[in-house]
GROMACS .gro file of C-alpha atoms in nm:
model
  341
    1MET     CA    1  -4.485  14.260  16.915
    2ALA     CA    2  -4.354  14.570  17.089
    3SER     CA    3  -4.130  14.497  17.387
    4GLU     CA    4  -4.210  14.608  17.739
    5GLY     CA    5  -4.100  14.967  17.817
    6ILE     CA    6  -4.011  15.048  17.454
    7LEU     CA    7  -4.190  15.386  17.467
    8LEU     CA    8  -4.159  15.652  17.739
    9GLY     CA    9  -4.361  15.971  17.769
   10MET     CA   10  -4.321  16.266  18.006
   11GLY     CA   11  -4.576  16.540  18.057
   12ASN     CA   12  -4.847  16.710  18.260
   13PRO     CA   13  -5.097  16.456  18.397
   14LEU     CA   14  -5.442  16.610  18.441
   15LEU     CA   15  -5.741  16.416  18.563
   16ASP     CA   16  -6.045  16.496  18.348
   17ILE     CA   17  -6.350  16.518  18.574
   18SER     CA   18  -6.643  16.488  18.338
   19ALA     CA   19  -7.004  16.527  18.449
   20VAL     CA   20  -7.341  16.631  18.313
   21VAL     CA   21  -7.435  16.958  18.482
   22ASP     CA   22  -7.719  17.210  18.434
   23GLU     CA   23  -7.747  17.575  18.329
   24ASP     CA   24  -7.754  17.684  18.696
   25PHE     CA   25  -7.414  17.520  18.751
   26LEU     CA   26  -7.274  17.712  18.452
   27LYS     CA   27  -7.418  18.039  18.585
   28LYS     CA   28  -7.295  17.972  18.938
   29TYR     CA   29  -6.933  17.938  18.819
   30ASP     CA   30  -6.961  18.188  18.533
   31ILE     CA   31  -6.858  17.944  18.257
   32LYS     CA   32  -6.965  17.928  17.892
   33LEU     CA   33  -7.029  17.619  17.682
   34ASN     CA   34  -6.780  17.524  17.407
   35ASN     CA   35  -6.507  17.715  17.584
   36ALA     CA   36  -6.174  17.620  17.743
   37ILE     CA   37  -6.019  17.829  18.020
   38LEU     CA   38  -5.768  17.811  18.304
   39ALA     CA   39  -5.927  17.800  18.649
   40GLU     CA   40  -5.947  18.114  18.863
   41ASP     CA   41  -6.014  18.118  19.237
   42LYS     CA   42  -6.392  18.141  19.182
   43HIS     CA   43  -6.385  17.806  18.996
   44LEU     CA   44  -6.200  17.606  19.260
   45PRO     CA   45  -6.505  17.473  19.456
   46MET     CA   46  -6.660  17.330  19.136
   47TYR     CA   47  -6.417  17.036  19.121
   48GLU     CA   48  -6.537  16.889  19.451
   49GLU     CA   49  -6.900  16.959  19.357
   50MET     CA   50  -6.856  16.769  19.028
   51ALA     CA   51  -6.676  16.483  19.203
   52ASN     CA   52  -6.987  16.432  19.417
   53LYS     CA   53  -7.225  16.398  19.121
   54SER     CA   54  -7.360  16.047  19.054
   55ASN     CA   55  -7.280  16.063  18.680
   56VAL     CA   56  -6.918  16.173  18.725
   57GLU     CA   57  -6.652  16.009  18.505
   58TYR     CA   58  -6.278  16.019  18.573
   59ILE     CA   59  -6.050  15.999  18.272
   60ALA     CA   60  -5.672  16.031  18.304
   61GLY     CA   61  -5.584  16.314  18.066
   62GLY     CA   62  -5.318  16.567  17.975
   63ALA     CA   63  -5.171  16.575  17.622
   64THR     CA   64  -4.870  16.341  17.655
   65GLN     CA   65  -5.055  16.099  17.881
   66ASN     CA   66  -5.338  16.079  17.623
   67SER     CA   67  -5.091  15.994  17.345
   68ILE     CA   68  -4.912  15.735  17.559
   69LYS     CA   69  -5.240  15.568  17.656
   70VAL     CA   70  -5.354  15.552  17.292
   71ALA     CA   71  -5.019  15.401  17.186
   72GLN     CA   72  -5.052  15.145  17.468
   73TRP     CA   73  -5.410  15.063  17.356
   74MET     CA   74  -5.298  15.017  16.994
   75LEU     CA   75  -5.004  14.796  17.096
   76GLN     CA   76  -5.195  14.573  17.343
   77THR     CA   77  -4.863  14.461  17.501
   78PRO     CA   78  -4.888  14.522  17.879
   79GLY     CA   79  -4.639  14.790  17.990
   80ALA     CA   80  -4.513  14.863  17.636
   81ALA     CA   81  -4.553  15.231  17.725
   82SER     CA   82  -4.432  15.411  18.037
   83TYR     CA   83  -4.510  15.761  18.161
   84MET     CA   84  -4.382  16.016  18.412
   85GLY     CA   85  -4.535  16.338  18.543
   86CYS     CA   86  -4.637  16.500  18.870
   87ILE     CA   87  -4.958  16.438  19.066
   88GLY     CA   88  -5.065  16.522  19.421
   89LYS     CA   89  -5.108  16.285  19.716
   90ASP     CA   90  -5.488  16.295  19.712
   91LYS     CA   91  -5.811  16.130  19.594
   92PHE     CA   92  -5.770  16.259  19.238
   93GLY     CA   93  -5.411  16.132  19.231
   94GLU     CA   94  -5.534  15.789  19.333
   95GLU     CA   95  -5.796  15.798  19.053
   96MET     CA   96  -5.521  15.885  18.805
   97GLN     CA   97  -5.303  15.594  18.922
   98LYS     CA   98  -5.596  15.354  18.895
   99ASN     CA   99  -5.704  15.477  18.552
  100SER     CA  100  -5.354  15.463  18.403
  101LYS     CA  101  -5.283  15.115  18.539
  102LEU     CA  102  -5.613  14.991  18.392
  103ALA     CA  103  -5.495  15.134  18.058
  104GLY     CA  104  -5.185  14.912  18.086
  105VAL     CA  105  -4.938  15.203  18.109
  106ASN     CA  106  -4.644  15.169  18.348
  107VAL     CA  107  -4.673  15.500  18.537
  108HIS     CA  108  -4.403  15.640  18.765
  109TYR     CA  109  -4.565  15.955  18.902
  110TYR     CA  110  -4.379  16.208  19.113
  111GLU     CA  111  -4.610  16.277  19.407
  112ASP     CA  112  -4.611  16.630  19.542
  113GLU     CA  113  -4.702  16.634  19.914
  114THR     CA  114  -4.837  16.990  19.920
  115THR     CA  115  -5.009  17.054  19.585
  116PRO     CA  116  -5.331  16.892  19.460
  117THR     CA  117  -5.339  16.679  19.143
  118GLY     CA  118  -5.398  16.880  18.827
  119THR     CA  119  -5.754  16.857  18.702
  120CYS     CA  120  -5.961  16.954  18.405
  121ALA     CA  121  -6.333  16.998  18.467
  122VAL     CA  122  -6.539  16.884  18.168
  123CYS     CA  123  -6.888  17.030  18.217
  124VAL     CA  124  -7.144  16.874  17.983
  125VAL     CA  125  -7.483  17.029  17.898
  126GLY     CA  126  -7.685  16.886  17.609
  127GLY     CA  127  -7.379  16.715  17.461
  128GLU     CA  128  -7.181  17.040  17.455
  129ARG     CA  129  -6.892  17.088  17.692
  130SER     CA  130  -6.690  17.353  17.870
  131LEU     CA  131  -6.335  17.289  17.994
  132VAL     CA  132  -6.176  17.445  18.302
  133ALA     CA  133  -5.812  17.339  18.360
  134ASN     CA  134  -5.619  17.369  18.684
  135LEU     CA  135  -5.252  17.258  18.641
  136SER     CA  136  -5.167  17.247  19.014
  137ALA     CA  137  -4.927  16.957  19.086
  138ALA     CA  138  -4.855  16.894  18.715
  139ASN     CA  139  -4.659  17.219  18.732
  140CYS     CA  140  -4.432  17.085  19.010
  141TYR     CA  141  -4.234  16.810  18.833
  142LYS     CA  142  -3.864  16.813  18.924
  143SER     CA  143  -3.571  16.655  18.738
  144GLU     CA  144  -3.458  16.501  19.071
  145HIS     CA  145  -3.743  16.253  19.030
  146LEU     CA  146  -3.625  16.161  18.681
  147LYS     CA  147  -3.269  16.104  18.808
  148ARG     CA  148  -3.377  15.849  19.074
  149PRO     CA  149  -3.242  15.505  18.971
  150GLU     CA  150  -3.587  15.338  18.950
  151ASN     CA  151  -3.708  15.614  18.715
  152TRP     CA  152  -3.393  15.661  18.510
  153ALA     CA  153  -3.417  15.283  18.450
  154LEU     CA  154  -3.729  15.359  18.237
  155VAL     CA  155  -3.520  15.599  18.028
  156GLU     CA  156  -3.246  15.337  17.986
  157LYS     CA  157  -3.502  15.074  17.883
  158ALA     CA  158  -3.697  15.287  17.634
  159LYS     CA  159  -3.594  15.314  17.269
  160TYR     CA  160  -3.850  15.583  17.181
  161PHE     CA  161  -3.942  15.901  17.371
  162TYR     CA  162  -4.238  16.137  17.335
  163ILE     CA  163  -4.276  16.467  17.520
  164ALA     CA  164  -4.540  16.728  17.437
  165GLY     CA  165  -4.425  17.090  17.420
  166PHE     CA  166  -4.641  17.170  17.725
  167PHE     CA  167  -4.377  17.003  17.946
  168LEU     CA  168  -4.122  17.269  17.842
  169THR     CA  169  -4.312  17.512  18.070
  170VAL     CA  170  -4.266  17.277  18.367
  171SER     CA  171  -3.927  17.103  18.352
  172PRO     CA  172  -3.708  17.194  18.054
  173GLU     CA  173  -3.415  17.036  18.241
  174SER     CA  174  -3.589  16.695  18.236
  175VAL     CA  175  -3.659  16.733  17.863
  176GLN     CA  176  -3.291  16.812  17.801
  177LEU     CA  177  -3.169  16.512  18.006
  178VAL     CA  178  -3.385  16.269  17.806
  179ALA     CA  179  -3.301  16.440  17.474
  180GLU     CA  180  -2.926  16.416  17.536
  181HIS     CA  181  -2.956  16.051  17.643
  182ALA     CA  182  -3.148  15.969  17.323
  183ALA     CA  183  -2.884  16.137  17.105
  184ALA     CA  184  -2.595  15.965  17.286
  185LYS     CA  185  -2.756  15.619  17.261
  186ASN     CA  186  -2.897  15.657  16.905
  187LYS     CA  187  -3.255  15.636  17.029
  188VAL     CA  188  -3.558  15.813  16.879
  189PHE     CA  189  -3.668  16.139  17.045
  190THR     CA  190  -4.001  16.295  16.947
  191MET     CA  191  -4.178  16.614  17.052
  192ASN     CA  192  -4.489  16.818  16.976
  193LEU     CA  193  -4.516  17.192  16.911
  194SER     CA  194  -4.834  17.158  17.128
  195ALA     CA  195  -4.969  17.515  17.124
  196PRO     CA  196  -4.908  17.857  16.969
  197PHE     CA  197  -4.819  17.999  17.314
  198ILE     CA  198  -4.534  17.747  17.349
  199CYS     CA  199  -4.385  17.860  17.015
  200GLU     CA  200  -4.427  18.226  17.113
  201PHE     CA  201  -4.341  18.247  17.482
  202PHE     CA  202  -4.120  17.940  17.538
  203ARG     CA  203  -3.915  17.986  17.224
  204ASP     CA  204  -3.576  17.956  17.399
  205VAL     CA  205  -3.637  17.618  17.566
  206GLN     CA  206  -3.814  17.493  17.252
  207GLU     CA  207  -3.515  17.588  17.035
  208LYS     CA  208  -3.280  17.419  17.281
  209ALA     CA  209  -3.472  17.090  17.254
  210LEU     CA  210  -3.537  17.103  16.879
  211PRO     CA  211  -3.193  16.986  16.755
  212TYR     CA  212  -3.249  16.658  16.944
  213THR     CA  213  -3.586  16.582  16.785
  214ASP     CA  214  -3.614  16.303  16.529
  215TYR     CA  215  -3.989  16.358  16.482
  216VAL     CA  216  -4.171  16.686  16.536
  217PHE     CA  217  -4.552  16.674  16.555
  218GLY     CA  218  -4.790  16.969  16.541
  219ASN     CA  219  -5.101  17.107  16.377
  220GLU     CA  220  -5.134  17.374  16.109
  221THR     CA  221  -5.195  17.662  16.356
  222GLU     CA  222  -4.888  17.574  16.562
  223ALA     CA  223  -4.675  17.535  16.247
  224ARG     CA  224  -4.780  17.880  16.121
  225THR     CA  225  -4.709  18.035  16.461
  226PHE     CA  226  -4.364  17.870  16.463
  227SER     CA  227  -4.298  18.016  16.117
  228LYS     CA  228  -4.407  18.366  16.225
  229VAL     CA  229  -4.196  18.358  16.543
  230HIS     CA  230  -3.889  18.260  16.336
  231GLY     CA  231  -3.950  18.523  16.067
  232TRP     CA  232  -3.990  18.269  15.787
  233LYS     CA  233  -4.252  18.485  15.614
  234THR     CA  234  -4.457  18.189  15.492
  235ASP     CA  235  -4.797  18.049  15.591
  236ASN     CA  236  -4.758  17.747  15.363
  237VAL     CA  237  -4.772  17.444  15.594
  238GLU     CA  238  -4.576  17.223  15.352
  239GLU     CA  239  -4.292  17.477  15.333
  240ILE     CA  240  -4.289  17.519  15.711
  241ALA     CA  241  -4.283  17.140  15.767
  242LEU     CA  242  -3.985  17.117  15.532
  243LYS     CA  243  -3.800  17.398  15.710
  244ILE     CA  244  -3.857  17.234  16.052
  245SER     CA  245  -3.728  16.901  15.915
  246GLN     CA  246  -3.410  17.081  15.799
  247TRP     CA  247  -3.343  17.251  16.134
  248PRO     CA  248  -2.987  17.156  16.249
  249LYS     CA  249  -2.961  16.824  16.435
  250ALA     CA  250  -2.762  16.731  16.747
  251SER     CA  251  -2.704  16.378  16.620
  252GLY     CA  252  -2.675  16.246  16.266
  253THR     CA  253  -2.807  15.895  16.341
  254HIS     CA  254  -3.166  15.967  16.235
  255LYS     CA  255  -3.296  16.224  15.989
  256ARG     CA  256  -3.571  16.453  16.118
  257ILE     CA  257  -3.928  16.401  15.999
  258THR     CA  258  -4.199  16.665  16.051
  259VAL     CA  259  -4.559  16.549  16.091
  260ILE     CA  260  -4.828  16.820  16.071
  261THR     CA  261  -5.199  16.743  16.103
  262GLN     CA  262  -5.461  16.980  15.958
  263GLY     CA  263  -5.796  16.864  16.096
  264ALA     CA  264  -5.998  16.722  15.805
  265ASP     CA  265  -5.724  16.822  15.554
  266PRO     CA  266  -5.436  16.588  15.462
  267VAL     CA  267  -5.149  16.509  15.702
  268VAL     CA  268  -4.822  16.672  15.588
  269ILE     CA  269  -4.502  16.467  15.617
  270ALA     CA  270  -4.167  16.633  15.543
  271GLU     CA  271  -3.848  16.427  15.515
  272ASP     CA  272  -3.538  16.415  15.292
  273GLY     CA  273  -3.623  16.754  15.140
  274LYS     CA  274  -3.959  16.625  15.012
  275VAL     CA  275  -4.320  16.660  15.126
  276LYS     CA  276  -4.588  16.391  15.111
  277LEU     CA  277  -4.959  16.437  15.181
  278PHE     CA  278  -5.180  16.169  15.334
  279PRO     CA  279  -5.560  16.207  15.336
  280VAL     CA  280  -5.742  16.151  15.667
  281ILE     CA  281  -6.050  15.930  15.721
  282MET     CA  282  -6.356  16.145  15.658
  283LEU     CA  283  -6.632  16.133  15.921
  284PRO     CA  284  -6.997  16.235  15.868
  285LYS     CA  285  -7.077  16.537  16.085
  286GLU     CA  286  -7.347  16.351  16.280
  287LYS     CA  287  -7.090  16.095  16.403
  288LEU     CA  288  -6.860  16.360  16.554
  289VAL     CA  289  -6.889  16.369  16.933
  290ASP     CA  290  -6.595  16.598  17.015
  291THR     CA  291  -6.248  16.669  16.881
  292ASN     CA  292  -6.101  16.680  17.232
  293GLY     CA  293  -5.786  16.460  17.222
  294ALA     CA  294  -5.789  16.410  16.841
  295GLY     CA  295  -5.432  16.538  16.796
  296ASP     CA  296  -5.309  16.342  17.098
  297ALA     CA  297  -5.471  16.026  16.960
  298PHE     CA  298  -5.308  16.078  16.618
  299VAL     CA  299  -4.965  16.090  16.784
  300GLY     CA  300  -5.044  15.778  16.992
  301GLY     CA  301  -5.151  15.580  16.687
  302PHE     CA  302  -4.846  15.698  16.491
  303LEU     CA  303  -4.606  15.603  16.773
  304SER     CA  304  -4.765  15.257  16.810
  305GLN     CA  305  -4.639  15.167  16.461
  306LEU     CA  306  -4.314  15.366  16.480
  307VAL     CA  307  -4.194  15.160  16.778
  308GLN     CA  308  -4.256  14.848  16.564
  309GLU     CA  309  -4.035  14.998  16.289
  310LYS     CA  310  -4.325  15.014  16.042
  311PRO     CA  311  -4.297  15.242  15.735
  312ILE     CA  312  -4.415  15.603  15.767
  313GLU     CA  313  -4.731  15.531  15.562
  314GLU     CA  314  -4.839  15.277  15.826
  315CYS     CA  315  -4.760  15.519  16.110
  316VAL     CA  316  -4.983  15.785  15.951
  317ARG     CA  317  -5.259  15.532  15.878
  318ALA     CA  318  -5.258  15.424  16.244
  319GLY     CA  319  -5.260  15.788  16.359
  320CYS     CA  320  -5.562  15.862  16.140
  321TYR     CA  321  -5.737  15.546  16.263
  322ALA     CA  322  -5.684  15.636  16.631
  323SER     CA  323  -5.799  15.998  16.596
  324ASN     CA  324  -6.106  15.882  16.399
  325VAL     CA  325  -6.200  15.651  16.690
  326ILE     CA  326  -6.145  15.920  16.954
  327ILE     CA  327  -6.355  16.194  16.789
  328GLN     CA  328  -6.656  15.962  16.792
  329ARG     CA  329  -6.637  15.933  17.173
  330SER     CA  330  -6.638  16.165  17.473
  331GLY     CA  331  -6.286  16.283  17.566
  332CYS     CA  332  -5.975  16.082  17.484
  333THR     CA  333  -6.133  15.739  17.538
  334TYR     CA  334  -6.149  15.426  17.325
  335PRO     CA  335  -6.319  15.083  17.306
  336GLU     CA  336  -6.162  14.781  17.477
  337LYS     CA  337  -5.964  14.664  17.173
  338PRO     CA  338  -5.851  14.843  16.858
  339ASN     CA  339  -5.982  14.731  16.521
  340PHE     CA  340  -5.669  14.821  16.323
  341SER     CA  341  -5.498  14.577  16.092
   0.00000   0.00000   0.00000
């Protein structure tokens, strides 16, 4: 069994507000199906309008929070996973608190008095969806919150850390504090490349954090962008994974392992100068609901076994299991209990 507080995540908490809408709603707010955008001023009233619909669903989201919740679900030990990020003092913030506690995650949110909770509108028409994200309070996290004794206690207690690359745009100082703690105490620090724009436009803070990483997650597009940004002149995901695993390390306690997912293609694992490929679970097209949260779920499943010191094959198998469950459901949601042995 995993011990309480063994895993800590930090990231951008966004409350997914999912509702079935109609074509008029899409026209009114000028949004297209199967698209994902950042909210502009013209979109802002739609959040309240969706919140008032009878079919509205609230799902605590955001990349790191998704992974942490999936790990918690796989582990089934109350409070095995903890999470920090910034929300607002409002109705949506309360929904987020409620949702995360129900998921069994020990959340210590920083509450911003002046900025609303970050939201992602999930507009559903005929099973297809359009996403409109508004970071708001998630963008306001401060390292002062992390340094408070009751929050730093979570860092002291955890033996494994996971932070998605998205958080580098918000509080690189917090990332660095946790990374340095992990290196000093021989703990395991893991990160995600998260998005091509992180590799391109947040290269400096990403490179500063990278030496501390014991596991680096990402997908094939992010890996290729990372390669291009660093002038490696290769598009070969296996080569890139190997090069990332050989990036200099801040601490010699753990070797670095790179984990790159490629959708329906095999998962690439690079460690000790070698590459291994692991096939994923194939899913008939008609069973696919949406791939929203598939990568987050893979990381959550992987971490659930890593914190139990299981071999890498088991970590990958659990990652594939979790993402297979999530893509057959709406958003990053899951049944009450996992069916993983």
